[in-house]
Tab-separated table of C-alpha atoms in Angstrom:
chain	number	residue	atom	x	y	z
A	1	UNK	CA	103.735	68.666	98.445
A	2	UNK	CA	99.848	68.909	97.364
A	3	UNK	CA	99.923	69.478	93.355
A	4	UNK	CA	96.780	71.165	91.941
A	5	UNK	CA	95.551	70.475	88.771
A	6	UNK	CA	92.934	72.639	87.264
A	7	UNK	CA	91.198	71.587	84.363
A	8	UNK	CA	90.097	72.784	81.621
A	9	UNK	CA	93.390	75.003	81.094
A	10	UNK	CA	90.679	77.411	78.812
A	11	UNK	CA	87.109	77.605	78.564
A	12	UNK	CA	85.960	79.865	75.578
A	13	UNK	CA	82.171	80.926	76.625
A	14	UNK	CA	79.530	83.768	76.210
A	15	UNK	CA	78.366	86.064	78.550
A	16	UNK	CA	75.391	85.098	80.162
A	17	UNK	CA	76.264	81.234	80.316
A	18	UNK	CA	76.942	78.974	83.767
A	19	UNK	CA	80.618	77.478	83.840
A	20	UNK	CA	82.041	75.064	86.120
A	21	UNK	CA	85.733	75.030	86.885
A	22	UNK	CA	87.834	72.120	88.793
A	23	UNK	CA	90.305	72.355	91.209
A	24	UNK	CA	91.766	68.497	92.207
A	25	UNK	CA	94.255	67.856	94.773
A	26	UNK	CA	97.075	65.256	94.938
A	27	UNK	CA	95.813	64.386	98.567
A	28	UNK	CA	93.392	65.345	100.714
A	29	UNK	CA	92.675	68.916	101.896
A	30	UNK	CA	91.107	68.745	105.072
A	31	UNK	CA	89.002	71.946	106.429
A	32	UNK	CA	88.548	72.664	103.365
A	33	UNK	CA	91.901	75.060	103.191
A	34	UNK	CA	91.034	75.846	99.365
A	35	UNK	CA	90.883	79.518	97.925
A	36	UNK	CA	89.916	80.748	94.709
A	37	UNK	CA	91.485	83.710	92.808
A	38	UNK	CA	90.986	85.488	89.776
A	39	UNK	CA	93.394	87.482	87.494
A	40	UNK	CA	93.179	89.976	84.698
A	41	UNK	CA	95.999	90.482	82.446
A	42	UNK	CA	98.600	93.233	83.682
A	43	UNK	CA	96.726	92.906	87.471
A	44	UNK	CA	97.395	90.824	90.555
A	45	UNK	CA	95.312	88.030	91.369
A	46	UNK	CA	92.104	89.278	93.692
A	47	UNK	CA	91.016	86.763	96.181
A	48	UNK	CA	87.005	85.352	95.244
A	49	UNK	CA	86.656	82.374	97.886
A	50	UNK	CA	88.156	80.964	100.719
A	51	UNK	CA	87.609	78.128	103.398
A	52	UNK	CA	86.177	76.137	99.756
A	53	UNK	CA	82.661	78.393	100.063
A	54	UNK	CA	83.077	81.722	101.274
A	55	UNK	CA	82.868	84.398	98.675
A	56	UNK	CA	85.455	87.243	99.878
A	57	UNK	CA	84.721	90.815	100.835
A	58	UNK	CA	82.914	92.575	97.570
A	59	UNK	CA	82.672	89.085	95.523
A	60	UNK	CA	79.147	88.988	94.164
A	61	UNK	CA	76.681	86.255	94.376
A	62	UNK	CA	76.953	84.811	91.197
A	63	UNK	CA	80.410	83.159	92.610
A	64	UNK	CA	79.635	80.168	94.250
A	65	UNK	CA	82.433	77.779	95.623
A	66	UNK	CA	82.165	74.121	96.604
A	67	UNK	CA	84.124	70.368	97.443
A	68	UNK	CA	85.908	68.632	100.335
A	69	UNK	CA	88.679	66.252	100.170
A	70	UNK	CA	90.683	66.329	96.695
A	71	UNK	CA	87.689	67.852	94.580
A	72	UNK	CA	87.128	71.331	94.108
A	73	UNK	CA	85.051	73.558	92.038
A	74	UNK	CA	84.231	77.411	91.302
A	75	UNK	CA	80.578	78.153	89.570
A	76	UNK	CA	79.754	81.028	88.156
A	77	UNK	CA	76.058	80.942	87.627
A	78	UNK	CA	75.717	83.341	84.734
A	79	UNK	CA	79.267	85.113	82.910
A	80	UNK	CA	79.526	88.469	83.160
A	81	UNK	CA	82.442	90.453	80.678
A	82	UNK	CA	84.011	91.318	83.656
A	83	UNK	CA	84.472	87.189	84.566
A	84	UNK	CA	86.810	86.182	81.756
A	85	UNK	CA	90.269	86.128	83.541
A	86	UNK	CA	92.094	83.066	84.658
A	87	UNK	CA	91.144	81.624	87.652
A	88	UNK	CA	93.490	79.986	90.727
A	89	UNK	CA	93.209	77.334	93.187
A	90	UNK	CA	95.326	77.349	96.467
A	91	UNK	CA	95.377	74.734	99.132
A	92	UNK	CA	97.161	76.517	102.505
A	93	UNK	CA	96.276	72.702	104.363
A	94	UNK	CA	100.042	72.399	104.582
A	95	UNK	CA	100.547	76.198	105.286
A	96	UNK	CA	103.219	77.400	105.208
A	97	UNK	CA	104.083	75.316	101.911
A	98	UNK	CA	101.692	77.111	99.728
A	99	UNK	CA	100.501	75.610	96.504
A	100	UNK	CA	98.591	76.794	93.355
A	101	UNK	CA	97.459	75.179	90.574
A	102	UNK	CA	98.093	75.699	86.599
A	103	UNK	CA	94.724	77.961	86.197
A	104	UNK	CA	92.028	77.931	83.838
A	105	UNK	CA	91.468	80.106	81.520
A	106	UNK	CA	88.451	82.095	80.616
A	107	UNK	CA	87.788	83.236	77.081
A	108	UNK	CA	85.379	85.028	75.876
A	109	UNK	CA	83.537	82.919	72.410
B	1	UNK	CA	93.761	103.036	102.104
B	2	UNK	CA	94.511	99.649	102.382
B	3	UNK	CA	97.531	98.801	100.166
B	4	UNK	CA	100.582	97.024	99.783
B	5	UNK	CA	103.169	98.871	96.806
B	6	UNK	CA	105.859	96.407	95.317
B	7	UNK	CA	108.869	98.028	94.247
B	8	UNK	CA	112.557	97.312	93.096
B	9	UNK	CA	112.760	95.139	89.960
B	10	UNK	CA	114.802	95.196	87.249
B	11	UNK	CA	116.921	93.419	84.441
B	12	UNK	CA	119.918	92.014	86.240
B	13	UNK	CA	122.415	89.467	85.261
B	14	UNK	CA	122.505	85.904	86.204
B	15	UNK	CA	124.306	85.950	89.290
B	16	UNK	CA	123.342	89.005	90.048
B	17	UNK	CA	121.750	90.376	93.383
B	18	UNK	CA	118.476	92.288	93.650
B	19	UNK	CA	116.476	93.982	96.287
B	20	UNK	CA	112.687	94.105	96.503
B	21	UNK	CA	110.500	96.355	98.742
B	22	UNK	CA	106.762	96.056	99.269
B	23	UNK	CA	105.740	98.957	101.458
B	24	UNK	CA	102.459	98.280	103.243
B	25	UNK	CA	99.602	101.420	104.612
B	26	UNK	CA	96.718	101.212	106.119
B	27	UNK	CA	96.770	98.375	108.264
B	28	UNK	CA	99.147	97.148	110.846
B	29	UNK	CA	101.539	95.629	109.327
B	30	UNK	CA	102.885	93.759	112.411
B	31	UNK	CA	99.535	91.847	112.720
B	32	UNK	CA	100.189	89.679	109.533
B	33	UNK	CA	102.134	86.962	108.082
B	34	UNK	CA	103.766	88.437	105.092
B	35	UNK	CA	105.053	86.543	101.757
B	36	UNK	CA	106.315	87.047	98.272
B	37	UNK	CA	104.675	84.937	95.385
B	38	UNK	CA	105.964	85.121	91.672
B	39	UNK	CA	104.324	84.542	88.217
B	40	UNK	CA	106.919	83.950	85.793
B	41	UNK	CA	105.510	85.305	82.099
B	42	UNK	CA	102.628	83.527	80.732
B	43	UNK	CA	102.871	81.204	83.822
B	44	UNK	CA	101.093	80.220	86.774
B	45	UNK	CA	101.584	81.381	90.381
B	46	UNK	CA	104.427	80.074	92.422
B	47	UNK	CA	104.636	80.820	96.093
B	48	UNK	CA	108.164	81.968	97.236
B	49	UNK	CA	108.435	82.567	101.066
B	50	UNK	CA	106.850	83.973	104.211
B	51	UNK	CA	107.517	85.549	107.014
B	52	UNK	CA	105.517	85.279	110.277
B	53	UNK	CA	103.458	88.359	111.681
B	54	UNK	CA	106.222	88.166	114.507
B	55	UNK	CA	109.337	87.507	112.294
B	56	UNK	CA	109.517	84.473	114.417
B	57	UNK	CA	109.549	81.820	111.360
B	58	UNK	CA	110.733	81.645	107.861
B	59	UNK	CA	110.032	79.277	105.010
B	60	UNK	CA	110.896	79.232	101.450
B	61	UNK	CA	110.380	77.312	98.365
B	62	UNK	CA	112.663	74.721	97.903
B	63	UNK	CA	113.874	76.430	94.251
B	64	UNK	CA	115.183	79.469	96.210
B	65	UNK	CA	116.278	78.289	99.078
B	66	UNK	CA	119.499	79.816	100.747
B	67	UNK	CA	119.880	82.547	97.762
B	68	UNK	CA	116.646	84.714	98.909
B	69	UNK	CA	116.248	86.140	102.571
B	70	UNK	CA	112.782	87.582	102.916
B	71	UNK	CA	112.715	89.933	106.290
B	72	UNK	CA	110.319	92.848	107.597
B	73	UNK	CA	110.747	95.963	108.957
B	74	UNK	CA	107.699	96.625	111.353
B	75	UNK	CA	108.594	100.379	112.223
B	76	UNK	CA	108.622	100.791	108.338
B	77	UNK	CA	106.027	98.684	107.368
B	78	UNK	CA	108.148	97.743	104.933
B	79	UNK	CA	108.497	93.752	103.533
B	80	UNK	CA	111.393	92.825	101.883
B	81	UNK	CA	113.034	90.105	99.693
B	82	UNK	CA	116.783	89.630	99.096
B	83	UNK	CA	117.515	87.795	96.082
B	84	UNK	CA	121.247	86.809	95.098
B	85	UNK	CA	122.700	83.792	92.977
B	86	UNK	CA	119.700	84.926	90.479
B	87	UNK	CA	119.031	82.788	87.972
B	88	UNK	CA	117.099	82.785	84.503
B	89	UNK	CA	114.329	80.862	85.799
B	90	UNK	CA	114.328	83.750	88.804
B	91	UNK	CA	112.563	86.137	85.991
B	92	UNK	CA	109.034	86.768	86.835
B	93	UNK	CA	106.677	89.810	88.431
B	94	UNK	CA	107.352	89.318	92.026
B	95	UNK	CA	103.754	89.902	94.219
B	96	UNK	CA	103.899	90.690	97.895
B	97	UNK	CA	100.801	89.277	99.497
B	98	UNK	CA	99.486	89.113	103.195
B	99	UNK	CA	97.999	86.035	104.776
B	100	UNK	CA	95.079	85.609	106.513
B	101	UNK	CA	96.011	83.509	109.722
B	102	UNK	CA	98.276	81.961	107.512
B	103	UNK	CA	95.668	80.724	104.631
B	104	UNK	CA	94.762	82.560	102.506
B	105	UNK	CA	95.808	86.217	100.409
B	106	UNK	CA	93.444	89.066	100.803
B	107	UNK	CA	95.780	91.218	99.780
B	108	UNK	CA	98.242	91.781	97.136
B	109	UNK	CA	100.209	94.309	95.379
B	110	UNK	CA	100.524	95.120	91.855
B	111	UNK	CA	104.080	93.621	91.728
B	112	UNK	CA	107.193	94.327	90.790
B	113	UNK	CA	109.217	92.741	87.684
B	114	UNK	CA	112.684	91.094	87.728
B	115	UNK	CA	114.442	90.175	84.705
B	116	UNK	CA	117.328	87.828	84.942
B	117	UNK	CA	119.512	88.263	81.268
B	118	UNK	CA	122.887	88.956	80.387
Protein backbone atom coordinates (compact mmCIF):
# COMPACT_ATOMS: atom_id res chain seq x y z
CA UNK A 1 0.00 0.00 0.00
CA UNK A 2 1.32 3.70 -0.94
CA UNK A 3 0.75 5.89 2.42
CA UNK A 4 0.44 9.67 1.81
CA UNK A 5 1.55 12.03 4.10
CA UNK A 6 0.60 15.60 3.72
CA UNK A 7 2.24 18.10 5.62
CA UNK A 8 1.57 20.77 7.21
CA UNK A 9 -1.77 19.20 8.75
CA UNK A 10 -2.92 23.32 8.94
CA UNK A 11 -1.68 26.33 7.44
CA UNK A 12 -3.31 29.53 9.00
CA UNK A 13 -2.78 32.35 6.11
CA UNK A 14 -4.34 35.61 4.64
CA UNK A 15 -5.98 36.11 1.62
CA UNK A 16 -3.90 37.30 -0.96
CA UNK A 17 -0.70 35.22 0.11
CA UNK A 18 1.12 32.16 -2.07
CA UNK A 19 1.03 28.71 -0.10
CA UNK A 20 2.69 25.60 -0.90
CA UNK A 21 1.26 22.28 0.18
CA UNK A 22 3.10 18.66 0.13
CA UNK A 23 1.92 15.55 -0.84
CA UNK A 24 4.88 12.58 -0.22
CA UNK A 25 4.49 9.09 -1.12
CA UNK A 26 5.76 5.90 0.59
CA UNK A 27 7.07 4.74 -2.94
CA UNK A 28 7.16 5.88 -6.11
CA UNK A 29 4.17 7.05 -8.20
CA UNK A 30 4.96 6.60 -11.63
CA UNK A 31 2.86 8.65 -14.44
CA UNK A 32 2.37 10.82 -12.17
CA UNK A 33 -1.16 9.08 -10.94
CA UNK A 34 -1.55 11.99 -8.22
CA UNK A 35 -4.86 14.09 -7.81
CA UNK A 36 -5.62 16.92 -5.76
CA UNK A 37 -8.97 17.66 -4.00
CA UNK A 38 -10.41 20.21 -1.99
CA UNK A 39 -13.21 20.15 0.68
CA UNK A 40 -15.42 22.60 2.47
CA UNK A 41 -17.01 21.70 5.62
CA UNK A 42 -20.57 19.94 5.21
CA UNK A 43 -19.51 19.37 1.15
CA UNK A 44 -17.85 16.56 -0.76
CA UNK A 45 -14.46 16.84 -1.86
CA UNK A 46 -14.32 18.60 -5.61
CA UNK A 47 -11.57 17.34 -7.74
CA UNK A 48 -8.69 20.50 -8.53
CA UNK A 49 -5.81 18.41 -10.35
CA UNK A 50 -5.10 15.30 -11.79
CA UNK A 51 -2.27 13.40 -13.76
CA UNK A 52 0.11 15.72 -10.90
CA UNK A 53 -0.56 19.10 -13.27
CA UNK A 54 -3.78 19.28 -14.80
CA UNK A 55 -6.16 21.69 -13.22
CA UNK A 56 -9.79 19.99 -13.63
CA UNK A 57 -12.78 21.29 -15.53
CA UNK A 58 -13.69 24.99 -13.93
CA UNK A 59 -10.40 25.04 -11.57
CA UNK A 60 -8.91 28.49 -12.03
CA UNK A 61 -5.43 29.40 -12.81
CA UNK A 62 -4.22 30.32 -9.65
CA UNK A 63 -4.07 26.31 -8.91
CA UNK A 64 -1.01 25.07 -10.06
CA UNK A 65 0.08 21.35 -9.44
CA UNK A 66 3.55 19.82 -9.65
CA UNK A 67 6.22 16.57 -8.68
CA UNK A 68 7.11 13.09 -9.97
CA UNK A 69 8.20 10.18 -8.04
CA UNK A 70 7.32 10.40 -4.13
CA UNK A 71 7.10 14.37 -4.03
CA UNK A 72 4.13 16.23 -4.61
CA UNK A 73 2.90 19.69 -4.26
CA UNK A 74 -0.31 22.02 -4.81
CA UNK A 75 0.45 26.04 -5.18
CA UNK A 76 -1.87 28.39 -4.95
CA UNK A 77 -0.33 31.55 -6.21
CA UNK A 78 -2.40 34.11 -4.38
CA UNK A 79 -5.44 32.84 -1.51
CA UNK A 80 -8.63 33.65 -2.30
CA UNK A 81 -11.61 33.29 0.79
CA UNK A 82 -13.02 30.82 -1.21
CA UNK A 83 -9.41 28.59 -0.92
CA UNK A 84 -9.42 27.84 2.79
CA UNK A 85 -10.74 24.18 2.89
CA UNK A 86 -8.65 21.13 3.42
CA UNK A 87 -6.94 19.86 0.70
CA UNK A 88 -6.35 15.88 -0.50
CA UNK A 89 -3.80 13.94 -2.20
CA UNK A 90 -4.64 10.59 -4.03
CA UNK A 91 -2.25 8.30 -5.76
CA UNK A 92 -4.58 5.77 -8.19
CA UNK A 93 -0.72 4.23 -9.41
CA UNK A 94 -1.94 1.04 -7.77
CA UNK A 95 -5.62 1.57 -8.92
CA UNK A 96 -7.79 -0.09 -7.85
CA UNK A 97 -6.23 0.21 -4.18
CA UNK A 98 -6.94 3.82 -3.80
CA UNK A 99 -5.10 5.90 -1.28
CA UNK A 100 -5.44 9.42 0.29
CA UNK A 101 -3.52 11.19 2.48
CA UNK A 102 -4.26 12.90 6.08
CA UNK A 103 -5.00 16.53 4.38
CA UNK A 104 -3.91 19.86 5.15
CA UNK A 105 -5.69 22.23 6.43
CA UNK A 106 -6.33 25.75 5.39
CA UNK A 107 -7.12 28.47 7.88
CA UNK A 108 -7.82 31.59 7.41
CA UNK A 109 -5.16 34.10 9.96
CA UNK B 1 -27.58 17.65 -14.90
CA UNK B 2 -24.77 15.77 -14.09
CA UNK B 3 -25.19 14.24 -10.59
CA UNK B 4 -24.77 11.42 -8.47
CA UNK B 5 -27.51 11.53 -5.08
CA UNK B 6 -26.32 9.33 -2.03
CA UNK B 7 -29.00 8.06 -0.04
CA UNK B 8 -29.81 5.49 2.83
CA UNK B 9 -27.91 6.20 6.07
CA UNK B 10 -28.78 6.00 9.34
CA UNK B 11 -28.00 5.16 13.11
CA UNK B 12 -27.90 1.40 13.26
CA UNK B 13 -26.55 -0.94 15.80
CA UNK B 14 -23.31 -2.70 15.76
CA UNK B 15 -24.06 -5.69 13.95
CA UNK B 16 -26.48 -4.28 12.21
CA UNK B 17 -27.09 -4.26 8.32
CA UNK B 18 -27.55 -1.17 6.16
CA UNK B 19 -28.30 -0.36 2.61
CA UNK B 20 -26.91 2.56 0.62
CA UNK B 21 -28.10 3.90 -2.79
CA UNK B 22 -26.34 6.48 -4.93
CA UNK B 23 -28.59 7.15 -7.89
CA UNK B 24 -26.66 8.59 -10.82
CA UNK B 25 -28.40 11.21 -13.98
CA UNK B 26 -27.06 12.65 -16.59
CA UNK B 27 -24.47 10.55 -17.82
CA UNK B 28 -24.28 6.93 -18.67
CA UNK B 29 -23.84 5.31 -15.93
CA UNK B 30 -22.65 2.03 -17.56
CA UNK B 31 -19.56 3.87 -19.01
CA UNK B 32 -17.84 4.25 -15.52
CA UNK B 33 -16.12 2.53 -12.80
CA UNK B 34 -18.14 3.28 -9.77
CA UNK B 35 -16.92 3.33 -5.91
CA UNK B 36 -17.90 4.29 -2.43
CA UNK B 37 -15.32 6.34 -0.28
CA UNK B 38 -16.01 7.29 3.47
CA UNK B 39 -14.84 10.16 5.79
CA UNK B 40 -15.34 9.15 9.21
CA UNK B 41 -16.04 12.61 11.45
CA UNK B 42 -13.27 14.98 11.64
CA UNK B 43 -11.22 12.42 9.57
CA UNK B 44 -9.60 11.98 6.41
CA UNK B 45 -10.85 10.14 3.30
CA UNK B 46 -10.77 6.41 3.15
CA UNK B 47 -11.52 4.62 -0.06
CA UNK B 48 -13.97 1.63 0.37
CA UNK B 49 -14.62 -0.34 -2.91
CA UNK B 50 -15.27 -0.22 -6.65
CA UNK B 51 -16.97 -1.65 -9.07
CA UNK B 52 -15.91 -1.83 -12.75
CA UNK B 53 -17.92 0.12 -15.56
CA UNK B 54 -18.83 -3.57 -16.65
CA UNK B 55 -19.47 -5.12 -13.15
CA UNK B 56 -16.75 -7.38 -14.27
CA UNK B 57 -14.33 -6.74 -11.08
CA UNK B 58 -14.66 -5.94 -7.48
CA UNK B 59 -12.22 -4.73 -4.87
CA UNK B 60 -12.53 -3.61 -1.40
CA UNK B 61 -10.57 -2.27 1.40
CA UNK B 62 -9.10 -4.72 3.40
CA UNK B 63 -11.17 -3.22 6.76
CA UNK B 64 -14.47 -4.23 5.06
CA UNK B 65 -13.81 -6.96 3.35
CA UNK B 66 -16.48 -9.84 3.11
CA UNK B 67 -19.15 -7.68 5.30
CA UNK B 68 -19.85 -4.98 2.35
CA UNK B 69 -20.99 -6.06 -1.28
CA UNK B 70 -20.94 -3.01 -3.50
CA UNK B 71 -23.06 -3.89 -6.91
CA UNK B 72 -24.78 -1.68 -9.76
CA UNK B 73 -27.80 -1.66 -11.37
CA UNK B 74 -27.19 -0.25 -14.99
CA UNK B 75 -30.99 -0.13 -16.09
CA UNK B 76 -31.39 1.97 -12.83
CA UNK B 77 -28.43 3.80 -12.77
CA UNK B 78 -28.42 3.06 -9.49
CA UNK B 79 -24.90 2.14 -7.31
CA UNK B 80 -25.20 0.39 -4.34
CA UNK B 81 -23.36 -0.71 -1.13
CA UNK B 82 -24.42 -3.52 1.24
CA UNK B 83 -23.04 -3.18 4.55
CA UNK B 84 -23.61 -5.95 7.35
CA UNK B 85 -21.43 -7.04 10.47
CA UNK B 86 -21.29 -3.01 10.98
CA UNK B 87 -19.07 -1.92 13.26
CA UNK B 88 -18.31 1.38 15.33
CA UNK B 89 -15.44 2.25 13.32
CA UNK B 90 -18.08 1.69 10.14
CA UNK B 91 -19.58 5.33 11.24
CA UNK B 92 -18.76 7.90 8.73
CA UNK B 93 -20.61 9.98 5.63
CA UNK B 94 -20.41 7.44 2.95
CA UNK B 95 -19.52 9.35 -0.74
CA UNK B 96 -20.28 7.62 -3.99
CA UNK B 97 -17.75 8.77 -6.53
CA UNK B 98 -17.06 7.86 -10.28
CA UNK B 99 -13.64 7.18 -11.71
CA UNK B 100 -12.09 8.45 -14.48
CA UNK B 101 -10.52 5.36 -16.37
CA UNK B 102 -10.00 4.18 -13.09
CA UNK B 103 -7.84 7.29 -11.58
CA UNK B 104 -9.18 9.71 -10.56
CA UNK B 105 -12.96 11.20 -9.02
CA UNK B 106 -14.63 13.83 -11.05
CA UNK B 107 -17.54 13.24 -9.52
CA UNK B 108 -19.04 12.85 -6.21
CA UNK B 109 -22.15 13.05 -4.30
CA UNK B 110 -23.03 14.88 -1.29
CA UNK B 111 -23.07 11.63 0.79
CA UNK B 112 -24.95 9.89 2.91
CA UNK B 113 -24.31 9.35 6.85
CA UNK B 114 -24.18 6.03 8.78
CA UNK B 115 -24.04 5.88 12.39
CA UNK B 116 -23.03 2.68 14.02
CA UNK B 117 -24.31 2.99 18.11
CA UNK B 118 -26.29 1.01 20.31
Amino acid sequence: EIVLTQSPGTLSLSPGERVTLSCRASQSISSANLAWYQQKPGQAPRLLMYDASTRATGIPDRFSGSGSGTDFTLTISRLEPEDFAVYFCQQYDRSPMYTFGQGTKLAIK
Amino acid sequence: QVELVDSGGGVVQPGGSLRLSCAASGFIFSNYGMHWVRQAPGKGLEWVAVIFYDGSKRYYVDSVKGRFTISRDDFKSTLYLEMSSLRADDTAVYYCTRDIRSTYFDLWGRGTLVTVSA
